[in-house]
PDB file of C-alpha atoms in Angstrom:
ATOM      1  CA  MET A   1       0.171   0.004  -0.177  1.00  0.00           C
ATOM      2  CA  ILE A   2       3.070   2.081   0.838  1.00  0.00           C
ATOM      3  CA  THR A   3       4.171   1.627  -2.939  1.00  0.00           C
ATOM      4  CA  VAL A   4       0.860   2.465  -4.540  1.00  0.00           C
ATOM      5  CA  TYR A   5       1.101   5.963  -2.061  1.00  0.00           C
ATOM      6  CA  ALA A   6       4.615   6.530  -3.030  1.00  0.00           C
ATOM      7  CA  PHE A   7       3.895   6.038  -7.136  1.00  0.00           C
ATOM      8  CA  ALA A   8       0.244   8.529  -6.616  1.00  0.00           C
ATOM      9  CA  LEU A   9       2.618  10.993  -4.941  1.00  0.00           C
ATOM     10  CA  SER A  10       5.150  11.215  -7.195  1.00  0.00           C
ATOM     11  CA  ALA A  11       2.159  10.412 -10.040  1.00  0.00           C
ATOM     12  CA  LEU A  12       0.633  13.925  -9.082  1.00  0.00           C
ATOM     13  CA  GLY A  13       4.153  15.072  -9.011  1.00  0.00           C
ATOM     14  CA  MET A  14       5.290  15.136 -12.023  1.00  0.00           C
ATOM     15  CA  ALA A  15       1.879  15.672 -13.887  1.00  0.00           C
ATOM     16  CA  GLY A  16       2.176  19.229 -11.537  1.00  0.00           C
ATOM     17  CA  VAL A  17       5.977  19.847 -13.145  1.00  0.00           C
ATOM     18  CA  TYR A  18       4.664  19.384 -16.687  1.00  0.00           C
ATOM     19  CA  LEU A  19       1.904  21.787 -16.128  1.00  0.00           C
ATOM     20  CA  GLY A  20       4.145  23.910 -14.848  1.00  0.00           C
ATOM     21  CA  ILE A  21       5.883  23.596 -18.134  1.00  0.00           C
ATOM     22  CA  ALA A  22       2.795  24.383 -20.312  1.00  0.00           C
ATOM     23  CA  PHE A  23       2.169  27.202 -17.877  1.00  0.00           C
ATOM     24  CA  LEU A  24       5.283  28.680 -18.720  1.00  0.00           C
ATOM     25  CA  ASN A  25       4.751  27.870 -22.819  1.00  0.00           C
ATOM     26  CA  GLY A  26       1.873  29.086 -22.713  1.00  0.00           C
ATOM     27  CA  PHE A  27      -0.147  25.820 -24.135  1.00  0.00           C
ATOM     28  CA  LEU A  28      -2.513  25.440 -20.428  1.00  0.00           C
ATOM     29  CA  PHE A  29      -5.461  26.510 -21.041  1.00  0.00           C
ATOM     30  CA  PRO A  30      -5.626  29.745 -22.699  1.00  0.00           C
ATOM     31  CA  SER A  31      -8.914  30.357 -22.640  1.00  0.00           C
ATOM     32  CA  VAL A  32      -8.266  29.981 -18.079  1.00  0.00           C
ATOM     33  CA  PHE A  33      -5.340  31.567 -18.027  1.00  0.00           C
ATOM     34  CA  GLY A  34      -5.713  34.141 -20.569  1.00  0.00           C
ATOM     35  CA  GLY A  35      -5.596  37.125 -17.988  1.00  0.00           C
ATOM     36  CA  LEU A  36      -2.830  35.726 -16.345  1.00  0.00           C
ATOM     37  CA  TYR A  37      -0.592  35.169 -19.767  1.00  0.00           C
ATOM     38  CA  ALA A  38      -0.814  38.386 -20.672  1.00  0.00           C
ATOM     39  CA  LEU A  39       0.083  39.753 -17.014  1.00  0.00           C
ATOM     40  CA  THR A  40       3.209  38.119 -17.337  1.00  0.00           C
ATOM     41  CA  ASP A  41       4.101  38.232 -20.583  1.00  0.00           C
ATOM     42  CA  ASN A  42       7.656  38.470 -19.278  1.00  0.00           C
ATOM     43  CA  VAL A  43       9.436  34.941 -18.425  1.00  0.00           C
ATOM     44  CA  VAL A  44      10.421  36.383 -15.227  1.00  0.00           C
ATOM     45  CA  LEU A  45       6.887  37.042 -14.239  1.00  0.00           C
ATOM     46  CA  ARG A  46       5.544  34.446 -15.316  1.00  0.00           C
ATOM     47  CA  ILE A  47       8.249  31.532 -13.534  1.00  0.00           C
ATOM     48  CA  ILE A  48       7.585  33.644 -10.149  1.00  0.00           C
ATOM     49  CA  ALA A  49       3.807  32.610 -11.173  1.00  0.00           C
ATOM     50  CA  ALA A  50       4.028  29.226 -11.082  1.00  0.00           C
ATOM     51  CA  PHE A  51       5.891  28.817  -8.230  1.00  0.00           C
ATOM     52  CA  PRO A  52       3.211  29.135  -6.580  1.00  0.00           C
ATOM     53  CA  LEU A  53       0.631  27.562  -8.600  1.00  0.00           C
ATOM     54  CA  PHE A  54       2.552  24.215  -9.930  1.00  0.00           C
ATOM     55  CA  PHE A  55       6.301  24.351  -8.865  1.00  0.00           C
ATOM     56  CA  GLY A  56       5.902  24.338  -4.871  1.00  0.00           C
ATOM     57  CA  PRO A  57       3.214  21.995  -4.288  1.00  0.00           C
ATOM     58  CA  SER A  58       4.794  19.487  -7.108  1.00  0.00           C
ATOM     59  CA  ASN A  59       8.258  19.731  -4.994  1.00  0.00           C
ATOM     60  CA  TYR A  60       6.228  19.474  -1.998  1.00  0.00           C
ATOM     61  CA  LEU A  61       4.316  15.953  -3.582  1.00  0.00           C
ATOM     62  CA  ILE A  62       7.662  14.315  -4.670  1.00  0.00           C
ATOM     63  CA  GLY A  63       9.567  14.771  -1.325  1.00  0.00           C
ATOM     64  CA  LYS A  64       6.686  13.031   0.171  1.00  0.00           C
ATOM     65  CA  ALA A  65       7.118  10.606  -2.340  1.00  0.00           C
ATOM     66  CA  TYR A  66      10.025  10.001  -1.052  1.00  0.00           C
ATOM     67  CA  GLU A  67      10.048   9.886   2.398  1.00  0.00           C
ATOM     68  CA  ILE A  68       7.065   7.389   2.183  1.00  0.00           C
ATOM     69  CA  GLY A  69       8.568   5.203  -0.003  1.00  0.00           C
ATOM     70  CA  GLY A  70      12.004   5.436  -0.075  1.00  0.00           C
ATOM     71  CA  ALA A  71      15.106   6.910  -2.654  1.00  0.00           C
ATOM     72  CA  THR A  72      14.413   3.362  -4.272  1.00  0.00           C
ATOM     73  CA  ILE A  73       9.616   3.635  -4.833  1.00  0.00           C
ATOM     74  CA  GLY A  74      10.306   7.337  -4.793  1.00  0.00           C
ATOM     75  CA  GLY A  75      13.139   7.724  -7.587  1.00  0.00           C
ATOM     76  CA  VAL A  76      11.581   5.127  -9.829  1.00  0.00           C
ATOM     77  CA  GLY A  77       8.312   6.807  -9.316  1.00  0.00           C
ATOM     78  CA  THR A  78       9.809  10.056 -10.266  1.00  0.00           C
ATOM     79  CA  VAL A  79      11.322   8.190 -13.660  1.00  0.00           C
ATOM     80  CA  ILE A  80       8.043   6.273 -14.570  1.00  0.00           C
ATOM     81  CA  PHE A  81       5.997   9.486 -14.502  1.00  0.00           C
ATOM     82  CA  THR A  82       8.638  11.684 -15.999  1.00  0.00           C
ATOM     83  CA  VAL A  83       8.359   9.201 -18.595  1.00  0.00           C
ATOM     84  CA  ILE A  84       4.383   9.257 -19.453  1.00  0.00           C
ATOM     85  CA  TRP A  85       3.430  13.077 -18.594  1.00  0.00           C
ATOM     86  CA  MET A  86       7.011  13.862 -21.249  1.00  0.00           C
ATOM     87  CA  THR A  87       5.588  11.224 -23.849  1.00  0.00           C
ATOM     88  CA  LEU A  88       1.882  12.567 -23.099  1.00  0.00           C
ATOM     89  CA  MET A  89       3.090  15.903 -23.425  1.00  0.00           C
ATOM     90  CA  ALA A  90       4.999  15.915 -26.586  1.00  0.00           C
ATOM     91  CA  ILE A  91       2.378  13.751 -28.062  1.00  0.00           C
ATOM     92  CA  ILE A  92      -0.510  16.933 -27.491  1.00  0.00           C
ATOM     93  CA  VAL A  93       2.163  19.362 -28.123  1.00  0.00           C
ATOM     94  CA  ASP A  94       3.782  18.516 -31.359  1.00  0.00           C
ATOM     95  CA  GLN A  95       0.328  16.639 -32.120  1.00  0.00           C
ATOM     96  CA  ALA A  96       2.052  13.909 -33.079  1.00  0.00           C
ATOM     97  CA  LYS A  97       0.339  10.042 -33.814  1.00  0.00           C
ATOM     98  CA  VAL A  98       0.294   7.708 -31.551  1.00  0.00           C
ATOM     99  CA  ASN A  99       2.276   4.416 -32.746  1.00  0.00           C
ATOM    100  CA  LEU A 100       3.453   1.259 -31.960  1.00  0.00           C
ATOM    101  CA  TRP A 101       6.915   2.887 -31.191  1.00  0.00           C
ATOM    102  CA  VAL A 102       5.642   5.228 -29.053  1.00  0.00           C
ATOM    103  CA  ILE A 103       3.888   3.037 -26.830  1.00  0.00           C
ATOM    104  CA  SER A 104       6.402   0.490 -26.455  1.00  0.00           C
ATOM    105  CA  GLY A 105       8.952   2.894 -25.870  1.00  0.00           C
ATOM    106  CA  ALA A 106       7.769   3.877 -23.552  1.00  0.00           C
ATOM    107  CA  MET A 107       6.355  -0.096 -21.799  1.00  0.00           C
ATOM    108  CA  VAL A 108       9.839  -0.235 -22.014  1.00  0.00           C
ATOM    109  CA  ALA A 109      10.807   2.247 -20.068  1.00  0.00           C
ATOM    110  CA  ILE A 110       8.106   1.757 -17.565  1.00  0.00           C
ATOM    111  CA  PHE A 111       8.888  -2.119 -17.237  1.00  0.00           C
ATOM    112  CA  GLY A 112      12.827  -0.905 -16.892  1.00  0.00           C
ATOM    113  CA  CYS A 113      12.289   0.712 -14.129  1.00  0.00           C
ATOM    114  CA  LEU A 114       9.996  -1.613 -12.843  1.00  0.00           C
ATOM    115  CA  MET A 115      13.024  -4.218 -12.812  1.00  0.00           C
ATOM    116  CA  VAL A 116      15.489  -1.814 -10.699  1.00  0.00           C
ATOM    117  CA  VAL A 117      12.645  -1.621  -8.273  1.00  0.00           C
ATOM    118  CA  HIS A 118      11.785  -5.833  -8.313  1.00  0.00           C
ATOM    119  CA  GLY A 119      16.056  -5.597  -8.259  1.00  0.00           C
ATOM    120  CA  ILE A 120      16.568  -3.576  -5.084  1.00  0.00           C
ATOM    121  CA  LYS A 121      13.706  -4.350  -3.366  1.00  0.00           C
ATOM    122  CA  GLY A 122      12.862  -8.121  -4.445  1.00  0.00           C
ATOM    123  CA  PHE A 123       8.829  -8.236  -4.219  1.00  0.00           C
TER     124      PHE A 123
END
């Protein structure tokens, strides 16, 4: 159960990081954040706005994942969800088609991470 909770915290934390990156680039819900994008047309202002909205809570969640699951579970969860969210963001932003190569590449990366957990923890 601790592993599932740590993975869930990693998933939420990394989702926040990638939502923050989309916010910095102006891709995240332009209809919702349009006014904030207009007020923060300077990169520095947008970074300052992104910290309390995305990066601060994300760092807290990832830190909690490491605290609960240890370096193995927290680290592997972070890597797994980095692969997942990075792949999804690339598909959305680049409007790429999902094909067998994308799915199999992501699955190989995720399976490799789970093999590391199994090798270290033995479960």
